[in-house]
Short mmCIF file of C-alpha atoms and ligand atoms in Angstrom, two decimals:
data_model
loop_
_atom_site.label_atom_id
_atom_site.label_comp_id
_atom_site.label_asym_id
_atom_site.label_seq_id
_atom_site.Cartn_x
_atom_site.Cartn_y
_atom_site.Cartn_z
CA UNK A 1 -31.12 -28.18 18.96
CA UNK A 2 -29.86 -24.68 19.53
CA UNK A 3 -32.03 -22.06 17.60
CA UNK A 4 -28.71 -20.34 16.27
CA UNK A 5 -26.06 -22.54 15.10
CA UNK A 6 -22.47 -21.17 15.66
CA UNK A 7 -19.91 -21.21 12.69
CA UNK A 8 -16.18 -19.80 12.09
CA UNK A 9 -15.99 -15.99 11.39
CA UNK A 10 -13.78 -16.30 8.79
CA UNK A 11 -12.49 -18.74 6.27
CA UNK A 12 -8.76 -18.19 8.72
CA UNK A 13 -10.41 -18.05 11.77
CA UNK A 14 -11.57 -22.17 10.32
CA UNK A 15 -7.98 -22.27 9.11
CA UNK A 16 -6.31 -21.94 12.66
CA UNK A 17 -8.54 -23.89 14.16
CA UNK A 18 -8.76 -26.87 12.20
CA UNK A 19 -4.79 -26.61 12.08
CA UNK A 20 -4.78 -26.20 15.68
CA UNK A 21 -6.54 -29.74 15.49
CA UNK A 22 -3.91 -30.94 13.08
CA UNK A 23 -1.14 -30.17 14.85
CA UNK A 24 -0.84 -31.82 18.05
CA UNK A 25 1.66 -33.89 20.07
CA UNK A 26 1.71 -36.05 16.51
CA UNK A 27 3.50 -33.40 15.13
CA UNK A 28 6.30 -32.16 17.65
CA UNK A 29 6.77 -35.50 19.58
CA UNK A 30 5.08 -38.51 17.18
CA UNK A 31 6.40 -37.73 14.07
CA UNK A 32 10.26 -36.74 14.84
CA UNK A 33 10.67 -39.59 17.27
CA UNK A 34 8.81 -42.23 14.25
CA UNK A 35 11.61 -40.52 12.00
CA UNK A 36 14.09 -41.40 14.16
CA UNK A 37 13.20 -45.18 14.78
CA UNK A 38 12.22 -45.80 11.24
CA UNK A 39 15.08 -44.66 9.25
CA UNK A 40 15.25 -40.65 9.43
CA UNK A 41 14.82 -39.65 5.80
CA UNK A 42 12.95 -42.81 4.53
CA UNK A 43 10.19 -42.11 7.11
CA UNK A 44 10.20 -38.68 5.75
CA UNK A 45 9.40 -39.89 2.25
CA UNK A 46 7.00 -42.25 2.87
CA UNK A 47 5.11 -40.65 5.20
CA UNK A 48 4.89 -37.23 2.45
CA UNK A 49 3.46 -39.74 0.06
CA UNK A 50 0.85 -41.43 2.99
CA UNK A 51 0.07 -37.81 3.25
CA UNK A 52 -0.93 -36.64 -0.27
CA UNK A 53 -2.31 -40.28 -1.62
CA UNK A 54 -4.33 -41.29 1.26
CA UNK A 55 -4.78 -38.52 4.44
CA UNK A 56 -5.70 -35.73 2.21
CA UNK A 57 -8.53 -37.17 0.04
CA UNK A 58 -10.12 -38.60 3.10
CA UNK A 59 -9.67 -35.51 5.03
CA UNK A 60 -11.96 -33.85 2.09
CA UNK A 61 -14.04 -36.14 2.31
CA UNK A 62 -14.71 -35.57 5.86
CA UNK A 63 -15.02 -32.19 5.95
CA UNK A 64 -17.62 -32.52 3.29
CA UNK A 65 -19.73 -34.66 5.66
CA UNK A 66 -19.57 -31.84 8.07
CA UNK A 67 -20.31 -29.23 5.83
CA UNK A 68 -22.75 -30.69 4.14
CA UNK A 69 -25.53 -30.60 6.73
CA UNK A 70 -23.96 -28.86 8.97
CA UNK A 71 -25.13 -30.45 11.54
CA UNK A 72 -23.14 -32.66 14.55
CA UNK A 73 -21.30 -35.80 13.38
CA UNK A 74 -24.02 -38.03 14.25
CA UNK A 75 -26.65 -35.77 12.32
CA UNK A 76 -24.12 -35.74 9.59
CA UNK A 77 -23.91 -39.00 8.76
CA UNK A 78 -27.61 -39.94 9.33
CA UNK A 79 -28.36 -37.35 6.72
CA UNK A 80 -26.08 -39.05 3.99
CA UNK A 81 -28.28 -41.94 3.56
CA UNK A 82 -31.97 -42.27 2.16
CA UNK A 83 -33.54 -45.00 3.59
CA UNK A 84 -34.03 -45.85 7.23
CA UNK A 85 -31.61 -48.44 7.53
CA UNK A 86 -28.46 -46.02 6.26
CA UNK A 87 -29.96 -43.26 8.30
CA UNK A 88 -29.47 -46.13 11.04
CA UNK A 89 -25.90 -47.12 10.20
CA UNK A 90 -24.94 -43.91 10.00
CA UNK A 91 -26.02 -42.42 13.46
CA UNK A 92 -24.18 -45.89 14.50
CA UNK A 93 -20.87 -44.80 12.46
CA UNK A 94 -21.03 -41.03 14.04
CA UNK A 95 -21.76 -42.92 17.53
CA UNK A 96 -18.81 -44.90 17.27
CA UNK A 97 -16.92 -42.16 15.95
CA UNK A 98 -17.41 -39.62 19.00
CA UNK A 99 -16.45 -42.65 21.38
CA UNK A 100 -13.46 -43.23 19.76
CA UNK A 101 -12.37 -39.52 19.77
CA UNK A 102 -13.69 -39.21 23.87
CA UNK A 103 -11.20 -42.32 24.29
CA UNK A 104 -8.29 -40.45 22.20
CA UNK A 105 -9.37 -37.32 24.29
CA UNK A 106 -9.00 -39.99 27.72
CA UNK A 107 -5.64 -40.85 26.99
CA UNK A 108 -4.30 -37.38 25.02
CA UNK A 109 -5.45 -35.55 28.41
CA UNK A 110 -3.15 -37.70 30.60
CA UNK A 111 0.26 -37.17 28.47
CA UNK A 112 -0.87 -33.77 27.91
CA UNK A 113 -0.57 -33.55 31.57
CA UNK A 114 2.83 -34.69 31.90
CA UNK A 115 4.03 -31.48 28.99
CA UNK A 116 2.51 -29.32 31.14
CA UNK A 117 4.30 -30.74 34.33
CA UNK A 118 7.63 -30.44 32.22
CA UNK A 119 6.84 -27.31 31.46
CA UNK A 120 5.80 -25.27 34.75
CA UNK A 121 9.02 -27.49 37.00
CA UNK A 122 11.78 -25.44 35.36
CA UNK A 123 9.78 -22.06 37.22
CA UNK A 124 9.62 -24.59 40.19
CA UNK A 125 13.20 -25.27 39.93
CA UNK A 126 14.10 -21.95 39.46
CA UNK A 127 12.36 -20.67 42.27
CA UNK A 128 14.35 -23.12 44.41
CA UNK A 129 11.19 -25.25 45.02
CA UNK A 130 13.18 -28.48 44.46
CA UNK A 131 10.41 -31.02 45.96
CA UNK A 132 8.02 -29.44 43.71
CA UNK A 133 9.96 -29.52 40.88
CA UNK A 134 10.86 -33.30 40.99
CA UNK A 135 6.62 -34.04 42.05
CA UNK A 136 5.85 -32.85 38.55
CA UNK A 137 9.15 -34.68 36.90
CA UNK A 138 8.57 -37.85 38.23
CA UNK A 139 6.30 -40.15 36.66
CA UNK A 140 3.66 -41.07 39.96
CA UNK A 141 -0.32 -41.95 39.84
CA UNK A 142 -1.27 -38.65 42.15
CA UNK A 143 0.88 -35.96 39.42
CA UNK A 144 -0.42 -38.28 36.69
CA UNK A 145 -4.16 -37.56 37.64
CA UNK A 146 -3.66 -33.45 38.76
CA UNK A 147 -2.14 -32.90 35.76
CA UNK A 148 -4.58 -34.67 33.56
CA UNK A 149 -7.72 -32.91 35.86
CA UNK A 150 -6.00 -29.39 35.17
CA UNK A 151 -5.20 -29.62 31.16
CA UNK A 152 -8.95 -30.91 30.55
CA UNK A 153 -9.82 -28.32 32.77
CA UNK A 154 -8.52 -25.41 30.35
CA UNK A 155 -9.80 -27.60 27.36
CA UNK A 156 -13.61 -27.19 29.13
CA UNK A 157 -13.38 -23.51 29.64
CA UNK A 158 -12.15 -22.96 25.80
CA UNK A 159 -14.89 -25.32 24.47
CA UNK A 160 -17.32 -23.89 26.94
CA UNK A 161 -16.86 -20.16 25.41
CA UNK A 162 -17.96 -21.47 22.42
CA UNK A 163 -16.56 -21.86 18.86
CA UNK A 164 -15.96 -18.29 18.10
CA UNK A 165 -15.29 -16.89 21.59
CA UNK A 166 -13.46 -19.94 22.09
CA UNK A 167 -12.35 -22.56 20.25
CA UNK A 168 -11.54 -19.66 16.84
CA UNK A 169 -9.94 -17.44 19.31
CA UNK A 170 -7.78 -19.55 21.29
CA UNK A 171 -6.47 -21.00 18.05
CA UNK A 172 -6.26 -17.69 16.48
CA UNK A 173 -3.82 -16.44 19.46
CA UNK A 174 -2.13 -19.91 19.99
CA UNK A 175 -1.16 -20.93 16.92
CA UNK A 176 1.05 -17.90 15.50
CA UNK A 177 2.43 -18.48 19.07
CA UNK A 178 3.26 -22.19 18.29
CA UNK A 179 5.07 -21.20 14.53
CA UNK A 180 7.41 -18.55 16.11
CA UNK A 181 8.17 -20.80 19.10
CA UNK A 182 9.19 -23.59 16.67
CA UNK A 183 11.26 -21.47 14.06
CA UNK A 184 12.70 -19.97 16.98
CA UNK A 185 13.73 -22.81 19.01
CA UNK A 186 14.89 -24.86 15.85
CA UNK A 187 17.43 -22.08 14.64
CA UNK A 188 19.13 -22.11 18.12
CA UNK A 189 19.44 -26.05 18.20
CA UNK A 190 20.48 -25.96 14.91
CA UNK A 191 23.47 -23.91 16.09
CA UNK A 192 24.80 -26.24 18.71
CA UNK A 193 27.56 -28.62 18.60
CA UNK A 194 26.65 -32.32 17.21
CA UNK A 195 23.54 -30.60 15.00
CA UNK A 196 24.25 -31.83 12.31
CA UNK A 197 24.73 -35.09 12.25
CA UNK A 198 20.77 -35.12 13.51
CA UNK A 199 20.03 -33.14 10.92
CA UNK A 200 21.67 -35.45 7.99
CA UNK A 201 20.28 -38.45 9.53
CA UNK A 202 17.16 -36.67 9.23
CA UNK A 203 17.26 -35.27 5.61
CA UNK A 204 19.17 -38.01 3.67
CA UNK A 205 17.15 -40.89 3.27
CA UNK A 206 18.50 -44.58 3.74
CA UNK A 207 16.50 -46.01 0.78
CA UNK A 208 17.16 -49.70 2.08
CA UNK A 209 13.92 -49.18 4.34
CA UNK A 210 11.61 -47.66 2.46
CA UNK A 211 9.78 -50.73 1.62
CA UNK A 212 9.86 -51.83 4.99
CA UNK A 213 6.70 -52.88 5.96
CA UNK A 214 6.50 -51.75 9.69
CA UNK A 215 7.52 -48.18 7.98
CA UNK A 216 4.74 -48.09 5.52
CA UNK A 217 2.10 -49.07 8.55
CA UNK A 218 3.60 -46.71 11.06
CA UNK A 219 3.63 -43.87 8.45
CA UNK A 220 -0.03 -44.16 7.48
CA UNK A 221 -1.28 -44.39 11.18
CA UNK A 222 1.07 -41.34 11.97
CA UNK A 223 -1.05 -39.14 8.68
CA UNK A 224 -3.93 -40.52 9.85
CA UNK A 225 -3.44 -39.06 13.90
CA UNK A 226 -1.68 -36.21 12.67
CA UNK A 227 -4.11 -35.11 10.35
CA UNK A 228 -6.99 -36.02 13.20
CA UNK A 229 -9.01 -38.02 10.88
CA UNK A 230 -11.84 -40.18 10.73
CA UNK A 231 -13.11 -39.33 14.47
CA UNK A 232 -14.95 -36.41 13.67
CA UNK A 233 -13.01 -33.67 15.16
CA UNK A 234 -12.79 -32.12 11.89
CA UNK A 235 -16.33 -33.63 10.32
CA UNK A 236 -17.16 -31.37 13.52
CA UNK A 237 -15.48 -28.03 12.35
CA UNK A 238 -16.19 -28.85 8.84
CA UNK A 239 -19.91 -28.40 9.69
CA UNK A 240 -18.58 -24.77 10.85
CA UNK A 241 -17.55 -23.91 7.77
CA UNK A 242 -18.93 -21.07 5.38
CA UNK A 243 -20.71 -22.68 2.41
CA UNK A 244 -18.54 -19.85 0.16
CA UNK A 245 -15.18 -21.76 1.00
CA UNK A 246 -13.18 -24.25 -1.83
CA UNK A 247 -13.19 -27.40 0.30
CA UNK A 248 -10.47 -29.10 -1.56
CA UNK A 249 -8.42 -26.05 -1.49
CA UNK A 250 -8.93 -25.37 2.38
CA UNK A 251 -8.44 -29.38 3.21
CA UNK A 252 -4.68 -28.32 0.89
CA UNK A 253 -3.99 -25.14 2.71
CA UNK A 254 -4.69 -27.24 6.42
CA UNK A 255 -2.91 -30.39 5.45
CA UNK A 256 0.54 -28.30 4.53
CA UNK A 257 0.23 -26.35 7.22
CA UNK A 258 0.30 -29.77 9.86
CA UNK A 259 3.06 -31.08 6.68
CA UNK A 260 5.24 -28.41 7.42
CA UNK A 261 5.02 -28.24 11.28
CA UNK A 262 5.73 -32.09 11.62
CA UNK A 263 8.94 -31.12 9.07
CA UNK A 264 10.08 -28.12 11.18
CA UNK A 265 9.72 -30.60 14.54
CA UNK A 266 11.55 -33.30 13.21
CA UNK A 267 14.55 -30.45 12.38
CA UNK A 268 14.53 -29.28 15.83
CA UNK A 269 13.94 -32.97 17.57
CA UNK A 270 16.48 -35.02 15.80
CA UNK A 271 19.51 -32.28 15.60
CA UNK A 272 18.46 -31.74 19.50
CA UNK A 273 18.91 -35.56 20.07
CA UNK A 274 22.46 -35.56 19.25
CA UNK A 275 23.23 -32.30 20.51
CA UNK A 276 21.51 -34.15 24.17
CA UNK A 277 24.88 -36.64 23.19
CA UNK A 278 27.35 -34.59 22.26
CA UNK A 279 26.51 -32.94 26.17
CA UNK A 280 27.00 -36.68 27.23
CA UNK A 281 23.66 -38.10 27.21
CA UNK A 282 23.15 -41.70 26.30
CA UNK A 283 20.71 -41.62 23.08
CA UNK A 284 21.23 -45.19 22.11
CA UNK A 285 19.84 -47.89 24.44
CA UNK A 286 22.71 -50.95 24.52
CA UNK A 287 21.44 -53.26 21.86
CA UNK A 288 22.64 -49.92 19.69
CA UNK A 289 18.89 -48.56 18.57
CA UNK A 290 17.61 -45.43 19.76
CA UNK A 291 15.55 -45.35 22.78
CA UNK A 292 12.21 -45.44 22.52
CA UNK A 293 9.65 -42.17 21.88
CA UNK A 294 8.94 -41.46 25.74
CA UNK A 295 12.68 -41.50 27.26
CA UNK A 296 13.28 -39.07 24.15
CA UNK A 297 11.10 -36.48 25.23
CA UNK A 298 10.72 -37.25 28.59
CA UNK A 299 14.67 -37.94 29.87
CA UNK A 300 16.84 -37.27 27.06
CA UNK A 301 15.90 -33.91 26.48
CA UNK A 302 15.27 -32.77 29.58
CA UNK A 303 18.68 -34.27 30.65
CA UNK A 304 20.24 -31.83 27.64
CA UNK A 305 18.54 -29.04 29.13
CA UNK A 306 19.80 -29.74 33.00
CA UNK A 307 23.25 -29.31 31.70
CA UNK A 308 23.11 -25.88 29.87
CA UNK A 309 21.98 -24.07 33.13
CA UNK A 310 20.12 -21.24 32.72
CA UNK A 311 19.57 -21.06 29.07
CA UNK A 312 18.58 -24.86 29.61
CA UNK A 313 15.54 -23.46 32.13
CA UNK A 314 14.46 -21.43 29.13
CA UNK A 315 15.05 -23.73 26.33
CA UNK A 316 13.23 -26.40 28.82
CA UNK A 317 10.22 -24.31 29.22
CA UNK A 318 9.64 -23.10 25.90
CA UNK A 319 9.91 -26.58 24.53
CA UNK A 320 7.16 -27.39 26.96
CA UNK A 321 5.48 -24.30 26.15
CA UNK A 322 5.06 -25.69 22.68
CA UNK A 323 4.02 -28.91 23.01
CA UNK A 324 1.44 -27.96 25.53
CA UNK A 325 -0.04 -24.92 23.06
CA UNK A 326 0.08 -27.86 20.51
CA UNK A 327 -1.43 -30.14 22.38
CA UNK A 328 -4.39 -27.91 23.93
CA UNK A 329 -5.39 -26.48 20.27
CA UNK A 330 -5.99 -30.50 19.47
CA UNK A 331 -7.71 -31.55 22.99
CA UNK A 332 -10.40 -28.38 22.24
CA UNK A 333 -10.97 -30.22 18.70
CA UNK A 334 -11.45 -33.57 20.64
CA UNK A 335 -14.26 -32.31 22.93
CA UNK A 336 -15.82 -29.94 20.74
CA UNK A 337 -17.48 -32.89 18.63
CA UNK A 338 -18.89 -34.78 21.50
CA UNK A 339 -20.03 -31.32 23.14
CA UNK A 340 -21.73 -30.04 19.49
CA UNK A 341 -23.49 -33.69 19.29
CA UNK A 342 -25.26 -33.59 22.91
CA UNK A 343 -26.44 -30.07 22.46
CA UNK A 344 -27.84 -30.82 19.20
CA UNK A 345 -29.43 -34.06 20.15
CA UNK A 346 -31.11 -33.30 23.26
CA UNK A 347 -31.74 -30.11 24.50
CA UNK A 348 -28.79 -29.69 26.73
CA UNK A 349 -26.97 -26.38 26.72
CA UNK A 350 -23.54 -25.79 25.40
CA UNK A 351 -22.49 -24.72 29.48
CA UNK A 352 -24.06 -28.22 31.09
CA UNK A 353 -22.97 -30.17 27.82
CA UNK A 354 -19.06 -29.19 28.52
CA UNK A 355 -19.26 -30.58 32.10
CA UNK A 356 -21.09 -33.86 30.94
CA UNK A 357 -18.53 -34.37 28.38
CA UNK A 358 -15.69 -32.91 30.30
CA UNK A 359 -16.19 -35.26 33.54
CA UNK A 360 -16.98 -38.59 31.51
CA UNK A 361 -13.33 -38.50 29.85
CA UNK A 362 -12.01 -37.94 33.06
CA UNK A 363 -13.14 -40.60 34.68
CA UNK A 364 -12.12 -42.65 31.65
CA UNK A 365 -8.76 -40.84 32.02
CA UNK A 366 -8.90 -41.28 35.38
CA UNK A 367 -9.40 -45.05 35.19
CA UNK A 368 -6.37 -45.20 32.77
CA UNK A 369 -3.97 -43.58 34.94
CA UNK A 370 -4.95 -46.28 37.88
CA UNK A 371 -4.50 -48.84 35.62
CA UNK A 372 -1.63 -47.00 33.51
CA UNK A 373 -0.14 -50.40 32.54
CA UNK A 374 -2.75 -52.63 31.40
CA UNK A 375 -4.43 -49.48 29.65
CA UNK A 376 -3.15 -47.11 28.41
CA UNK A 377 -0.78 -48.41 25.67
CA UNK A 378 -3.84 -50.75 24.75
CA UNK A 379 -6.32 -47.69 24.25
CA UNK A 380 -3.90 -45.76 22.25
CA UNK A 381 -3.35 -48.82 20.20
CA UNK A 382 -7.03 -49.70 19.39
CA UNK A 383 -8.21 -45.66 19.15
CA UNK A 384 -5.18 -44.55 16.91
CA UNK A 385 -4.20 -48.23 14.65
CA UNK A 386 -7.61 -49.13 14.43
CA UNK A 387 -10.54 -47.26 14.86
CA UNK A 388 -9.06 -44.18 12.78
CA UNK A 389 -8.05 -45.73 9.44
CA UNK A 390 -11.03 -47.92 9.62
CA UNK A 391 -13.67 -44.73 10.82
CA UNK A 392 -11.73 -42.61 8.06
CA UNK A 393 -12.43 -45.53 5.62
CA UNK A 394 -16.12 -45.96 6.51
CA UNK A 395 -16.92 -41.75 6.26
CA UNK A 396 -15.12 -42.14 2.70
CA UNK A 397 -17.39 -44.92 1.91
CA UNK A 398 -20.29 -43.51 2.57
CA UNK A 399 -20.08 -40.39 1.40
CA UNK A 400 -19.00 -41.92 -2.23
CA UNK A 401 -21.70 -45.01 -2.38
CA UNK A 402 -24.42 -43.83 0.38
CA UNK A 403 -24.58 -40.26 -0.68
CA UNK A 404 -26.24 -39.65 -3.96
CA UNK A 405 -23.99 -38.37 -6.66
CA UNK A 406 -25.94 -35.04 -7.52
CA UNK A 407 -25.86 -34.10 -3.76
CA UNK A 408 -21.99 -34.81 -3.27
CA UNK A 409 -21.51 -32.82 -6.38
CA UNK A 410 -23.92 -29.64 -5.52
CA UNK A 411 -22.20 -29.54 -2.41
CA UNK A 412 -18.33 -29.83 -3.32
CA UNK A 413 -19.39 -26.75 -6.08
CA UNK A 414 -20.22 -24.38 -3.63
CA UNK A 415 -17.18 -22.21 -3.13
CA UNK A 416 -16.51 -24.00 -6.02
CA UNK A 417 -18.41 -23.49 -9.04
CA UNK A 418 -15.64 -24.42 -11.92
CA UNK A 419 -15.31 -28.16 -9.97
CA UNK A 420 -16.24 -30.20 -12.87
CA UNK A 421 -13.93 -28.43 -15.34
CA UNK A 422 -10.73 -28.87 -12.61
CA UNK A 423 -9.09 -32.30 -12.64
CA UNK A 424 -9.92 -32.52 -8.81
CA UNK A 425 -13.70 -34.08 -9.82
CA UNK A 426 -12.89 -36.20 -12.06
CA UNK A 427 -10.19 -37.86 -9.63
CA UNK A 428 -11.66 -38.03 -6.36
CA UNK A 429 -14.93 -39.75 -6.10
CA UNK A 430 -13.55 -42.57 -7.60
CA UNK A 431 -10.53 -42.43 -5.67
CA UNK A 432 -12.29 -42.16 -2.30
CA UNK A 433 -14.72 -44.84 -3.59
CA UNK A 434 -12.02 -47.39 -4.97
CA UNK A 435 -8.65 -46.72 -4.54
CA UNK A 436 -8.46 -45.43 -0.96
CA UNK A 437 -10.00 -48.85 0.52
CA UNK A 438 -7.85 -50.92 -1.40
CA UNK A 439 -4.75 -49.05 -0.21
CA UNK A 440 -5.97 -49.58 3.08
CA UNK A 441 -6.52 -53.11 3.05
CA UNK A 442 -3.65 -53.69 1.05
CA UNK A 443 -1.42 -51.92 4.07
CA UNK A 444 -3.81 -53.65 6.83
CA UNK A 445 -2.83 -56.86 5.59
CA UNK A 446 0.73 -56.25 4.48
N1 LIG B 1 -3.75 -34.44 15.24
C1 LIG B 1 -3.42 -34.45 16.64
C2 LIG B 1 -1.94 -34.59 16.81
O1 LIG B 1 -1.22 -34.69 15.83
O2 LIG B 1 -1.50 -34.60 17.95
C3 LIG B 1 -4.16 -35.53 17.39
C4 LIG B 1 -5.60 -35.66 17.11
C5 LIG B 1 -6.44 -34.58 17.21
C6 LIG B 1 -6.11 -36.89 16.76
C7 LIG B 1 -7.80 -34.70 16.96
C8 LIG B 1 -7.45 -37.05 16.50
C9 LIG B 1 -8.28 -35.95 16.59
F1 LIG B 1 -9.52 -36.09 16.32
#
């Protein structure tokens, strides 16, 4: 274990960082594109209330894990329990935990890749390099596994610098970037021709579907992703956290800030969609639904950008820009908990531990992308539908029947000390410990 443990600076620096974890690819390209196939507005609602009754109390309750001990995921968890056998279970639980994230991490890499192809062909283009231009557009196994080398590349050197020099500074710089790219590109859609018929179908919700049951499941996976929960990417950063900070009211202040960003996308995404057909692109595939999430990003929107020449080119890239700053500030989240759980269990530096990490997932990655039909829909499917909600349910679980009750409560009152006058208290343990698996089986089963 490292003799000095590293930690946030500041209660922001933690802010932008765990944010940065938040908001991801979920945000800009998941969530609109869900909203879209599931009713606009009704998605919307539903998904708010997945948000506040079920992401948010479990995302306290993981960052309590983490800060608890302070210690890597694995530690974390061991330490809940008092006998051997939890101390056992829960190494297990943080073990399966990190996998899970590395295989997120395998698969987030390779259409991470792809943004940042989308985003450096319009300079490509521009230059006149045509050949290059369409390498990087068109989906093939070689640009699939360059891309996906380069973008884990940059997520080693962040995570190598460290999680001040790196990980709080890179977020720091990136994600003020990401806000004023979004506002910035969403007012200019907004101003387009055929706007606004994205944006009511958006807004105004059809309340016919709200009970739908594929909505309800697809909105509580979507919190769960977007709010990077239950695979210890934020257990991890949790553990970073000063012991002077109001959990509950920093889990608030990161959970509106993801809220709001997934909002903002959805206004640019779905107002952009129909502005892609009022320039004559076909949005609707022939059996009259929209098409699916990856022609969206991939080939409708690009094909709106091709036809508004130059401004296109700059629309094009700083669309890409966006998603790939989104997208990096969640990848450094993804490695940094495997990294921080081999230095602190052997004696592996933070330098060598990077590389380790770094090359496994890309040879995962790398085995997806030669098998890119068989695997990769099935990984994202048993990572993000499965292991998250039910990872997420077993960290509640044990922190509310493993951990002793005096411990949960000495640590939730630091930064904290009127807690058991606030309503918070007397909600939450209970709520993780009860209500939140019964929602969960109750929408597993439904
Ligand atoms: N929250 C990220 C997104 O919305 O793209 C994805 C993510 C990050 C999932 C970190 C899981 C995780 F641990």
């Amino acid at each position: 274990m490292s003799a000095v443990r590293q930690g946030f600076s500041s209660r922001i620096g933690f802010i932008f960082a765990a944010a940065g974890s938040a908001v991801g690819v979920g945000n800009i390209w998941g969530f609109p594109t869900q909203a879209a196939q599931n009713g606009g507005g009704a998605f919307l609602l539903v998904y708010l209330i997945m948000v506040v009754i079920l992401a948010y109390p479990m995302l306290v309750a993981e960052l309590t894990i983490g800060r608890l001990t302070k210690r890597n995921p694995v530690a974390s968890l061991r330490a809940l329990g008092d006998t051997a056998q939890w101390q056992k279970i829960g190494s297990l639980v943080g073990v399966l935990g990190i996998l899970a994230l590395s295989l997120i991490l395998s698969f987030y890499a390779i259409i991470s890749g792809w943004l940042v192809s989308f985003m450096a062909a319009p300079f490509f283009s521009l230059l006149g390099f045509e050949r290059a231009a369409s390498w990087l557009t068109e989906f093939s196994t070689s640009r699939n596994l360059i891309m996906m080398l380069i973008f884990l590349l940059l997520t080693i050197k962040v995570v190598g610098s460290g999680v001040t020099e790196g990980i709080e500074r890179w977020s720091r710089r990136l994600m003020p970037l990401l806000f004023l790219l979004l506002l910035l590109m969403t007012a200019y859609i907004l101003t387009l021709p055929g706007a606004m018929v994205g944006l009511e179908m958006y807004l105004v919700p059809d309340f016919s579907q709200v009970m739908n049951p594929d909505l309800i499941v697809s909105a509580m996976g979507q919190a769960f992703f977007s709010l990077s929960i239950g695979v210890c990417a934020l257990m991890v950063y949790g553990s970073y956290l000063n012991s002077e900070e109001n959990l509950p009211k920093t889990a608030a202040i990161v959970a509106g800030l993801d809220t709001s960003v997934a909002f903002l996308a959805g206004l640019l995404i779905l107002p952009a969609m129909f502005v892609a057909q009022n320039n004559g692109v076909e949005i609707y595939t022939a059996e009259g639904s929209l098409k699916s999430s990856d022609t969206l990003v991939f080939t409708v929107l690009p094909s709106m950008f091709d036809g508004m020449g130059v401004a296109g080119s700059v629309l094009a890239i700083g669309f890409f820009a966006l998603m790939v700053i989104a997208a990096l500030t969640s990848a450094i989240s993804m490695l940094e908990a495997p990294v921080n759980t081999l230095t602190e269990e052997t004696t592996l530096p933070r330098n060598r531990a990077v590389w380790v990490v770094g090359g496994a997932v890309a040879t995962v990655s790398a085995v997806i992308v030669f098998n890119f039909n068989s695997l990769f829909g099935l990984v994202v499917t048993l990572t993000t539908v499965y292991a998250q909600p039910l990872l997420a349910l077993v960290f509640g679980l044990m922190l509310t029947w493993v951990l002793r009750r005096d411990r949960l409560l000495k640590e939730m009152q630091e930064g904290n000390p009127e807690l058991m006058e606030g309503v918070f208290w007397k909600i939450w343990p209970w709520y993780v410990k009860f209500v939140c698996p019964l929602m969960m089986l109750l929408v597993f089963f439904y």
